[in-house]
Coordinates of C-alpha atoms in Angstrom, one line a residue:
Chain A
M32 CA 11.0 37.0 135.6
G33 CA 14.7 38.2 135.6
E34 CA 18.1 36.6 135.4
P35 CA 19.0 33.6 137.6
F36 CA 20.5 34.5 141.0
L37 CA 21.4 32.9 144.3
A38 CA 19.6 33.8 147.6
V39 CA 21.1 33.0 151.0
D40 CA 19.0 33.0 154.1
W41 CA 21.9 33.2 156.5
G42 CA 21.0 33.0 160.2
T43 CA 22.9 32.6 163.4
T44 CA 23.0 28.8 163.4
N45 CA 21.7 27.8 160.0
R46 CA 22.0 28.7 156.4
R47 CA 19.9 28.0 153.4
V48 CA 21.0 28.6 149.8
Y49 CA 18.4 28.9 147.0
L50 CA 19.1 28.9 143.2
I51 CA 16.3 30.9 141.7
Q52 CA 15.7 30.8 137.9
N53 CA 12.7 32.3 136.1
G54 CA 11.1 33.2 139.5
E55 CA 11.3 29.6 140.8
V56 CA 13.6 27.7 143.1
T57 CA 15.4 25.1 141.0
R58 CA 17.8 23.9 143.8
T59 CA 18.1 24.5 147.5
E60 CA 20.4 23.3 150.3
R61 CA 20.3 23.8 154.0
D62 CA 23.3 23.3 156.4
D63 CA 24.5 24.4 159.9
L64 CA 27.0 26.9 158.7
G65 CA 25.3 29.8 160.4
V66 CA 27.3 33.0 160.9
T67 CA 28.7 31.9 164.2
A68 CA 30.3 28.9 162.5
V69 CA 31.9 31.0 159.7
R70 CA 35.1 33.0 159.9
D71 CA 36.0 33.7 156.3
F72 CA 32.9 34.9 154.6
D73 CA 34.7 35.6 151.3
A74 CA 35.8 32.0 151.1
A75 CA 32.3 30.8 152.2
V76 CA 30.6 32.8 149.4
T77 CA 33.2 31.6 146.8
E78 CA 32.4 28.0 147.9
I79 CA 28.7 28.6 147.4
R80 CA 29.3 29.9 143.9
A81 CA 31.6 26.9 143.1
R82 CA 28.6 24.6 143.9
F83 CA 25.6 26.6 142.6
G84 CA 27.2 28.7 139.8
D85 CA 28.9 32.0 139.4
L86 CA 25.7 34.1 139.8
P87 CA 24.6 37.3 141.4
M88 CA 24.0 36.7 145.1
L89 CA 21.6 38.3 147.6
L90 CA 22.2 37.6 151.3
A91 CA 19.7 38.2 154.1
G92 CA 19.7 37.7 157.9
M93 CA 22.4 37.8 160.6
V94 CA 25.1 37.8 157.9
G95 CA 24.4 41.5 157.8
S96 CA 24.8 42.0 161.6
N97 CA 27.8 42.7 163.9
I98 CA 28.3 39.0 164.3
G99 CA 28.1 38.4 160.5
W100 CA 30.1 39.4 157.4
R101 CA 29.5 43.2 157.2
L102 CA 27.1 45.5 159.1
A103 CA 24.2 46.3 156.8
P104 CA 22.0 49.3 157.7
Y105 CA 18.6 49.3 159.2
V106 CA 15.8 50.9 157.1
A107 CA 13.2 52.7 159.2
A108 CA 9.6 51.3 159.1
P109 CA 7.3 51.7 157.2
A110 CA 9.4 49.8 154.6
G111 CA 8.6 47.7 151.5
A112 CA 10.7 45.8 149.0
G113 CA 11.6 49.0 147.2
E114 CA 13.1 50.6 150.3
L115 CA 15.1 47.4 151.1
A116 CA 16.3 47.2 147.5
A117 CA 17.4 50.9 147.6
N118 CA 19.4 50.3 150.7
L119 CA 21.3 47.1 149.9
L120 CA 24.8 46.8 151.3
R121 CA 26.8 46.1 148.2
I122 CA 29.9 43.9 148.8
D123 CA 31.0 43.8 145.2
A124 CA 29.4 44.1 141.7
K125 CA 27.4 40.9 142.1
T126 CA 27.0 40.4 145.9
A127 CA 24.8 42.3 148.3
I128 CA 23.2 42.1 151.7
V129 CA 19.6 43.0 152.4
P130 CA 19.3 45.7 155.1
G131 CA 17.3 45.1 158.4
V132 CA 14.3 47.2 159.5
S133 CA 14.1 49.4 162.6
T134 CA 11.3 51.2 164.4
L135 CA 11.0 53.6 167.4
A136 CA 7.2 53.6 167.4
G137 CA 5.6 54.1 170.8
G138 CA 9.0 55.0 172.3
R139 CA 10.2 51.4 172.3
P140 CA 13.1 50.7 169.9
D141 CA 12.9 47.5 167.9
V142 CA 15.0 45.9 165.1
M143 CA 14.7 42.9 162.7
R144 CA 17.2 41.4 160.4
G145 CA 16.2 38.5 158.1
E146 CA 12.5 38.4 159.1
E147 CA 11.7 41.3 156.7
V148 CA 12.2 39.1 153.7
Q149 CA 9.6 36.6 154.8
L150 CA 7.1 39.3 155.8
L151 CA 7.2 41.1 152.5
G152 CA 7.3 37.8 150.6
A153 CA 4.2 36.5 152.3
V154 CA 2.2 39.4 150.8
A155 CA 4.1 39.3 147.5
A156 CA 3.3 35.6 147.1
G157 CA -0.4 36.3 147.9
L158 CA -0.2 34.1 151.0
V159 CA -1.6 36.9 153.2
P160 CA -3.5 40.2 152.4
G161 CA -1.5 43.4 152.0
D162 CA -3.0 44.6 155.3
A163 CA -2.5 41.9 157.9
L164 CA -1.0 41.0 161.2
L165 CA 1.8 38.4 160.9
A166 CA 3.7 36.5 163.6
Q167 CA 7.0 34.8 163.3
P168 CA 7.4 32.7 166.5
G169 CA 10.8 31.7 167.8
T170 CA 13.5 32.7 170.2
H171 CA 12.7 36.3 169.6
C172 CA 9.1 36.3 168.2
K173 CA 8.4 39.0 165.6
W174 CA 4.9 40.5 165.1
A175 CA 4.4 42.7 162.1
E176 CA 1.6 45.0 161.0
M177 CA 1.6 45.0 157.2
A178 CA -0.1 47.9 155.5
A179 CA -0.4 48.1 151.7
G180 CA 2.2 45.3 151.5
C181 CA 4.8 47.2 153.5
I182 CA 6.1 46.6 157.1
A183 CA 4.2 49.4 158.8
G184 CA 5.4 48.5 162.3
F185 CA 6.5 45.6 164.4
T186 CA 7.3 44.3 167.9
T187 CA 9.7 41.6 169.1
A188 CA 9.1 39.7 172.2
M189 CA 11.8 37.5 173.9
T190 CA 9.3 34.7 174.3
G191 CA 11.3 31.7 173.3
E192 CA 14.5 32.9 175.0
L193 CA 12.6 33.4 178.3
F194 CA 11.3 29.9 178.1
A195 CA 14.8 28.6 177.5
L196 CA 16.2 30.6 180.4
L197 CA 13.6 29.3 182.7
R198 CA 14.0 25.7 181.5
N199 CA 17.8 25.7 181.9
H200 CA 18.4 27.8 185.0
G201 CA 16.8 28.8 188.3
L202 CA 14.0 27.7 190.5
L203 CA 11.6 26.3 187.9
A204 CA 14.1 24.5 185.8
A205 CA 13.5 21.1 187.4
Q206 CA 9.8 21.4 186.7
L207 CA 9.9 22.4 183.0
H208 CA 11.5 19.5 181.2
G209 CA 8.2 17.8 180.2
E210 CA 6.8 17.7 176.7
V211 CA 4.9 20.8 175.7
S212 CA 1.6 20.5 173.9
A213 CA -1.5 22.6 173.3
N214 CA -3.4 20.7 176.0
A215 CA -5.6 21.9 178.9
A216 CA -2.5 23.0 181.0
F217 CA -1.2 25.1 178.1
L218 CA -4.6 26.8 177.8
A219 CA -4.7 27.4 181.5
G220 CA -1.3 29.2 181.1
V221 CA -2.8 31.2 178.2
E222 CA -5.7 32.2 180.4
E223 CA -3.4 33.2 183.4
A224 CA -1.4 35.3 181.0
K225 CA -4.4 37.6 180.4
Q226 CA -3.6 38.9 183.9
R227 CA -0.4 40.5 182.4
D228 CA 1.5 39.7 185.6
F229 CA 4.3 37.6 184.4
G230 CA 6.6 37.5 187.4
A231 CA 3.8 36.5 189.8
S232 CA 2.3 34.0 187.3
L233 CA 5.7 32.3 187.1
F234 CA 6.0 31.9 190.9
G235 CA 2.5 30.2 190.7
I236 CA 4.2 27.3 188.9
R237 CA 6.4 26.7 192.0
A238 CA 3.5 27.2 194.4
A239 CA 1.3 24.8 192.4
K240 CA 4.0 22.1 193.0
M241 CA 4.3 22.9 196.7
L242 CA 0.5 22.8 197.2
G243 CA -0.1 19.9 194.8
T244 CA -2.7 21.8 192.8
R245 CA -1.4 20.8 189.3
D246 CA 0.2 17.6 188.1
D247 CA 3.9 18.6 187.8
A248 CA 4.1 16.7 184.4
D249 CA 1.9 19.6 183.1
A250 CA 4.2 22.4 184.3
A251 CA 6.1 22.8 181.0
S252 CA 2.9 23.1 179.0
Y253 CA 1.5 25.6 181.5
A254 CA 4.7 27.6 181.4
S255 CA 4.7 27.6 177.6
G256 CA 1.1 28.7 177.6
L257 CA 1.9 31.5 180.0
L258 CA 4.8 32.8 177.9
I259 CA 3.1 32.5 174.5
G260 CA -0.1 33.7 176.0
S261 CA 1.6 36.8 177.4
D262 CA 3.0 37.6 174.0
V263 CA -0.3 37.0 172.2
A264 CA -2.4 39.0 174.7
A265 CA -0.2 42.0 174.5
R266 CA 0.0 42.0 170.7
L267 CA -3.7 41.4 170.1
E268 CA -4.6 44.3 172.4
A269 CA -2.7 46.5 170.0
S270 CA -4.2 45.2 166.8
L271 CA -7.6 45.1 165.2
H272 CA -7.0 42.3 162.8
D273 CA -9.4 39.3 163.1
T274 CA -6.7 36.9 161.9
V275 CA -3.1 36.3 162.7
H276 CA -1.0 34.8 159.9
I277 CA 1.8 32.6 161.5
L278 CA 5.1 32.0 159.7
S279 CA 6.8 29.1 161.5
G280 CA 7.2 25.4 161.6
P281 CA 4.2 23.3 162.6
E282 CA 5.0 22.7 166.3
L283 CA 5.4 26.2 167.4
G284 CA 2.8 27.3 164.9
K285 CA 0.2 25.0 166.6
L286 CA 1.0 26.5 170.1
Y287 CA 0.6 30.0 168.8
A288 CA -2.6 29.2 166.9
A289 CA -4.1 27.7 170.1
A290 CA -3.2 30.8 172.1
I291 CA -4.5 33.2 169.5
R292 CA -7.8 31.3 169.3
A293 CA -8.1 31.3 173.1
N294 CA -7.8 35.1 172.8
G295 CA -10.7 35.3 170.4
R296 CA -9.0 35.7 167.0
E297 CA -8.4 33.4 164.1
A298 CA -5.0 31.9 163.2
E299 CA -3.6 30.7 159.9
L300 CA -0.3 28.9 159.3
I301 CA 1.7 30.2 156.3
D302 CA 4.6 28.5 154.5
S303 CA 7.6 30.5 155.6
H304 CA 10.0 29.1 153.0
A305 CA 7.7 30.1 150.2
A306 CA 7.4 33.5 151.8
F307 CA 11.2 33.9 151.9
V308 CA 11.6 33.0 148.3
A309 CA 8.8 35.4 147.1
G310 CA 10.4 38.2 149.3
I311 CA 13.9 37.8 148.0
I312 CA 12.6 37.7 144.4
A313 CA 10.7 41.0 145.1
I314 CA 13.7 42.7 146.5
E315 CA 16.0 41.4 143.7
S316 CA 13.6 42.5 141.0
Q317 CA 13.6 46.1 142.4
S318 CA 17.4 46.3 142.9
Chain B
M79 CA 6.7 39.1 228.7
G80 CA 7.3 35.3 229.1
E81 CA 10.2 33.1 229.7
P82 CA 13.5 33.5 227.7
F83 CA 13.7 31.6 224.4
L84 CA 15.7 31.3 221.3
A85 CA 14.4 32.3 217.9
V86 CA 16.1 31.2 214.6
D87 CA 15.4 32.9 211.3
W88 CA 16.8 30.1 209.2
G89 CA 16.8 30.8 205.4
T90 CA 18.3 29.1 202.4
T91 CA 21.8 30.7 202.6
N92 CA 21.8 32.5 205.9
R93 CA 20.8 32.0 209.5
R94 CA 20.2 34.4 212.4
V95 CA 19.9 33.4 216.0
Y96 CA 18.2 35.6 218.6
L97 CA 18.2 35.2 222.4
I98 CA 15.0 36.8 223.6
Q99 CA 14.5 37.7 227.3
N100 CA 11.7 39.7 228.7
G101 CA 10.5 40.6 225.2
E102 CA 13.9 42.0 224.1
V103 CA 16.8 40.7 222.1
T104 CA 19.8 40.4 224.5
R105 CA 22.1 38.6 222.0
T106 CA 22.0 37.9 218.3
E107 CA 24.4 36.2 215.8
R108 CA 24.2 35.8 212.0
D109 CA 26.2 33.3 210.0
D110 CA 26.0 31.6 206.6
L111 CA 24.8 28.2 207.8
G112 CA 21.6 28.4 205.8
V113 CA 19.7 25.1 205.3
T114 CA 21.6 24.2 202.2
A115 CA 24.8 24.2 204.2
V116 CA 23.5 22.0 207.0
R117 CA 23.1 18.2 206.9
D118 CA 22.6 17.3 210.6
F119 CA 20.0 19.6 212.0
D120 CA 19.8 17.9 215.4
A121 CA 23.5 18.6 215.8
A122 CA 23.2 22.1 214.6
V123 CA 20.4 22.9 217.1
T124 CA 22.4 21.3 219.9
E125 CA 25.3 23.5 219.0
I126 CA 23.1 26.6 219.1
R127 CA 21.9 25.7 222.6
A128 CA 25.5 25.0 223.7
R129 CA 26.3 28.6 222.8
F130 CA 23.1 30.4 223.7
G131 CA 21.7 28.3 226.6
D132 CA 19.5 25.3 226.9
L133 CA 16.2 27.2 226.1
P134 CA 13.0 26.6 224.2
M135 CA 13.6 27.3 220.5
L136 CA 11.3 28.5 217.8
L137 CA 12.5 28.2 214.2
A138 CA 11.2 29.9 211.1
G139 CA 11.9 29.9 207.4
M140 CA 13.2 27.3 204.9
V141 CA 14.2 25.1 207.9
G142 CA 10.6 24.0 207.6
S143 CA 10.7 23.3 203.9
N144 CA 11.5 20.2 201.9
I145 CA 15.2 21.3 201.7
G146 CA 15.2 22.0 205.5
W147 CA 14.9 19.9 208.7
R148 CA 11.3 18.8 208.6
L149 CA 8.3 19.8 206.5
A150 CA 6.1 22.2 208.4
P151 CA 2.6 22.7 207.2
Y152 CA 1.1 25.6 205.3
V153 CA -1.7 27.5 207.1
A154 CA -4.2 28.9 204.6
A155 CA -4.6 32.7 204.6
P156 CA -6.2 34.7 206.2
A157 CA -3.7 33.9 209.1
G158 CA -2.5 35.7 212.2
A159 CA -0.1 34.8 215.0
G160 CA -2.7 32.7 216.7
E161 CA -3.2 30.4 213.6
L162 CA 0.5 30.0 213.2
A163 CA 1.0 29.3 216.9
A164 CA -1.8 26.7 216.8
N165 CA -0.1 24.9 213.8
L166 CA 3.6 24.7 215.0
L167 CA 5.5 21.6 213.9
R168 CA 6.7 20.3 217.3
I169 CA 10.1 18.6 217.0
D170 CA 10.3 17.9 220.7
A171 CA 9.1 19.3 224.0
K172 CA 11.1 22.5 223.6
T173 CA 11.7 22.8 219.8
A174 CA 9.2 23.8 217.2
I175 CA 9.0 25.2 213.6
V176 CA 6.6 27.9 212.5
P177 CA 4.3 26.9 209.6
G178 CA 4.2 28.7 206.3
V179 CA 1.2 30.4 204.8
S180 CA -0.6 29.5 201.6
T181 CA -3.3 31.0 199.4
L182 CA -5.4 30.0 196.4
A183 CA -7.0 33.4 196.0
G184 CA -7.9 34.4 192.4
G185 CA -7.0 30.9 191.2
R186 CA -3.3 31.5 191.5
P187 CA -1.6 29.3 194.1
D188 CA 1.0 31.0 196.3
V189 CA 3.1 30.1 199.3
M190 CA 5.4 31.7 201.8
R191 CA 7.7 30.3 204.5
G192 CA 9.6 32.7 206.8
E193 CA 8.2 36.0 205.6
E194 CA 5.0 35.5 207.6
V195 CA 6.9 36.2 210.9
Q196 CA 8.1 39.6 209.6
L197 CA 4.7 40.5 208.3
L198 CA 2.8 39.8 211.5
G199 CA 5.6 41.4 213.5
A200 CA 5.5 44.6 211.6
V201 CA 1.9 45.1 212.8
A202 CA 2.6 43.7 216.3
A203 CA 5.5 46.1 216.8
G204 CA 3.3 49.0 215.7
L205 CA 5.6 49.7 212.7
V206 CA 2.7 49.5 210.2
P207 CA -1.1 49.8 210.6
G208 CA -3.2 46.6 211.0
D209 CA -4.7 47.2 207.6
A210 CA -1.8 47.8 205.2
L211 CA 0.0 46.7 202.0
L212 CA 3.5 45.4 202.8
A213 CA 6.3 44.5 200.3
Q214 CA 9.3 42.2 201.0
P215 CA 11.6 42.7 197.9
G216 CA 14.1 40.0 197.0
T217 CA 14.7 37.0 194.8
H218 CA 11.0 36.2 195.2
C219 CA 9.3 39.4 196.2
K220 CA 6.4 39.0 198.6
W221 CA 3.5 41.4 198.7
A222 CA 0.9 41.0 201.5
E223 CA -2.4 42.6 202.2
M224 CA -2.7 42.9 206.0
A225 CA -6.2 43.1 207.5
A226 CA -6.9 43.5 211.2
G227 CA -3.3 42.5 211.8
C228 CA -3.6 39.2 209.9
I229 CA -2.2 38.2 206.5
A230 CA -5.3 38.5 204.4
G231 CA -3.8 37.6 201.1
F232 CA -0.4 37.7 199.3
T233 CA 1.4 37.5 196.0
T234 CA 4.9 36.4 195.2
A235 CA 6.7 37.7 192.0
M236 CA 9.9 36.2 190.7
T237 CA 11.3 39.7 190.2
G238 CA 14.8 39.2 191.6
E239 CA 15.3 35.8 190.1
L240 CA 14.3 37.0 186.6
F241 CA 16.9 39.8 186.9
A242 CA 19.6 37.3 188.0
L243 CA 18.7 35.0 185.1
L244 CA 18.9 37.8 182.5
R245 CA 22.1 39.1 184.0
N246 CA 23.8 35.7 183.9
H247 CA 22.5 34.0 180.8
G248 CA 21.2 34.8 177.3
L249 CA 21.1 37.7 174.9
L250 CA 21.1 40.6 177.4
A251 CA 23.7 39.3 179.9
A252 CA 26.6 41.3 178.4
Q253 CA 24.5 44.5 178.7
L254 CA 23.4 44.1 182.3
H255 CA 26.5 44.2 184.4
G256 CA 26.5 47.9 185.2
E257 CA 25.6 49.4 188.6
V258 CA 21.9 49.7 189.3
S259 CA 20.6 52.9 190.8
A260 CA 17.3 54.7 191.0
N261 CA 18.3 57.1 188.2
A262 CA 16.5 58.4 185.1
A263 CA 17.1 55.1 183.2
F264 CA 15.6 53.1 186.1
L265 CA 12.6 55.4 186.0
A266 CA 12.3 55.0 182.2
G267 CA 12.2 51.2 182.8
V268 CA 9.4 51.7 185.5
E269 CA 7.5 53.8 183.0
E270 CA 7.9 51.2 180.2
A271 CA 6.7 48.5 182.7
K272 CA 3.3 50.2 182.8
Q273 CA 2.7 48.7 179.3
R274 CA 2.6 45.2 181.1
D275 CA 4.4 43.7 178.1
F276 CA 7.5 42.2 179.7
G277 CA 8.9 40.0 176.8
A278 CA 8.7 42.9 174.3
S279 CA 10.1 45.5 176.7
L280 CA 13.1 43.2 177.3
F281 CA 13.9 43.0 173.7
G282 CA 13.8 46.8 173.6
I283 CA 17.0 46.7 175.7
R284 CA 18.7 44.9 172.9
A285 CA 17.3 47.1 170.2
A286 CA 18.3 50.3 172.1
K287 CA 21.9 49.0 171.9
M288 CA 21.7 48.2 168.2
L289 CA 20.2 51.6 167.4
G290 CA 22.2 53.6 169.9
T291 CA 19.2 55.1 171.6
R292 CA 20.4 54.6 175.2
D293 CA 23.8 54.7 176.7
D294 CA 24.5 51.0 177.3
A295 CA 26.0 51.8 180.7
D296 CA 22.3 52.5 181.7
A297 CA 21.0 49.2 180.5
A298 CA 21.2 47.5 183.9
S299 CA 19.3 50.3 185.7
Y300 CA 16.7 50.3 182.9
A301 CA 16.2 46.5 183.2
S302 CA 15.9 46.7 187.0
G303 CA 13.3 49.5 186.6
L304 CA 11.4 47.3 184.1
L305 CA 11.4 44.3 186.4
I306 CA 10.6 46.1 189.6
G307 CA 8.2 48.4 187.8
S308 CA 6.3 45.4 186.4
D309 CA 6.0 43.9 189.9
V310 CA 4.9 47.3 191.4
A311 CA 2.4 48.1 188.6
A312 CA 0.6 44.8 188.9
R313 CA 0.4 44.9 192.7
L314 CA -0.8 48.5 192.9
E315 CA -3.5 47.8 190.4
A316 CA -4.9 45.2 192.9
S317 CA -4.6 47.3 196.0
L318 CA -6.3 50.5 197.3
H319 CA -3.7 51.4 199.9
D320 CA -2.1 54.8 199.6
T321 CA 1.2 53.6 201.1
V322 CA 3.4 50.6 200.6
H323 CA 5.4 49.6 203.7
I324 CA 8.7 48.0 202.5
L325 CA 10.6 45.4 204.6
S326 CA 14.1 45.1 203.1
G327 CA 17.6 46.4 203.2
P328 CA 18.2 49.9 202.1
E329 CA 19.5 49.3 198.5
L330 CA 16.6 47.3 197.2
G331 CA 14.2 49.3 199.4
K332 CA 15.3 52.5 197.6
L333 CA 14.6 51.0 194.2
Y334 CA 11.2 49.8 195.2
A335 CA 10.3 53.1 196.8
A336 CA 11.3 55.0 193.6
A337 CA 9.1 52.6 191.5
I338 CA 6.2 52.9 193.9
R339 CA 6.3 56.7 193.9
A340 CA 6.5 56.7 190.1
N341 CA 3.2 54.7 190.2
G342 CA 1.6 57.4 192.4
R343 CA 1.7 55.9 195.9
E344 CA 3.8 56.5 199.0
A345 CA 6.5 54.2 200.2
E346 CA 7.9 53.7 203.7
L347 CA 10.9 51.6 204.7
I348 CA 10.4 49.4 207.8
D349 CA 13.0 47.7 210.0
S350 CA 12.7 44.1 209.0
H351 CA 14.8 42.7 211.8
A352 CA 12.6 44.5 214.4
A353 CA 9.6 43.1 212.6
F354 CA 10.9 39.6 212.8
V355 CA 11.6 39.8 216.5
A356 CA 8.1 41.2 217.2
G357 CA 6.6 38.5 215.1
I358 CA 8.3 35.6 216.7
I359 CA 7.5 37.0 220.2
A360 CA 3.8 37.2 219.2
I361 CA 3.8 33.6 217.9
E362 CA 5.7 32.3 220.9
S363 CA 3.4 34.1 223.4
Q364 CA 0.4 32.4 221.8
S365 CA 1.9 28.9 221.6

């Protein structure tokens, strides 16, 4: 299963370090030293090795972006672990950054950086079939069509960011601070989203308050259903898969699963940490 | 043509006063004393009469909202000048506020307050046919189906507000400060909007920057085309009219006209001030 190595899932606001020996995680630590909190990456990497051992290190995520350590390339989809391994950005003899993945399919450019490791790992670990539709909910939700274990194509939607913008600024902000759950109001939002008329559906949240047609305590769940439902409806229209495999924490995973079922497909939650580990092992083993 | 009276188009941030005699505007003044800048509405109205004459006064717009003077009712669509005149909120013997209009058509609640005067006036003045599709671009763009000179139904989209949110906050803000014009990038955004996949199209703006597929100076025009195009595509799908009559200033009017033509319909710009005056005269004459 190869020599021991260190894997770092290094995002914008968080970082997780894994010590991997004989194909298994023997130690892992998570902290809030995301790339925006780090100035001296050489020193940060030296500090990781001081704690975990002087081992080869494979880094993935925003550490390879223009706000990270060095700009790693994008590999054009379709891409598998072999293509990523062949295009590592080598910092020195024992340190490398995994490239991102890009696509221009359908005329709409798209990019990912970090998510590719989870996607490939989900297949490598046997958590999902080699041909499958995967979703990674979050600020920028990624949806990937996997084919023969490779990332065949993907789409990013600004679903989580739009919700945060609406919640913190503008006309609807005062209405959207309630709890969000997969309740009847959420499902009403998912249903409204099938209209594919986002800007008008949003104003309906305001109008419902003025006309008293919905308890305003439900506005946040409705808005979340509208946003997630818009994302789900557009993606399922473009995919024939019966099941969506969701890589995320349980809260957001439940909301996406409810929206997917309301659109007539099955949803399964997948362990995203296990997927990352399997993915980084697959890339390391081919590098 | 009736006795002289004062009409006030009193919005959130601006106010325009008209002195109307024998069916014509003989004097008008505009200032920035919108409802959010006024605390004592009695005093503000007394001050208007001190300048324009001690005449009957008809007020329209946000002055009748929960951030205005008094809460005027909503009249349910379909509504014409007669229904509005019959439901004035009378403050005293010579002062009244025009009600707003509401709808629950298609299960989506919607409201307007102030726009109804322009809509009815556009028909009353002969600027548009009695059966027509009208658009009032802005922060919250109103689209109204007129039938036999009445507001038969309408839809509000948060188009302008979404653009402002994206321009001032979040991931895309740094890209969206360029000039907006109805150029090739704008039309590319209008074309992309036909996908009805707003959250994914937005992320494409970011990806285009990362991959260098669009001059970033064009990002603001593209985003504007995406937003206005989303609004236009949804509204034209629901309407059979060949022509959209646009009530707005020339800048926003040009952008909407370009998006409407790119969606295969005609667009005509209408004088919104003339429409307001004709509308308020029509309501006053039936009150």
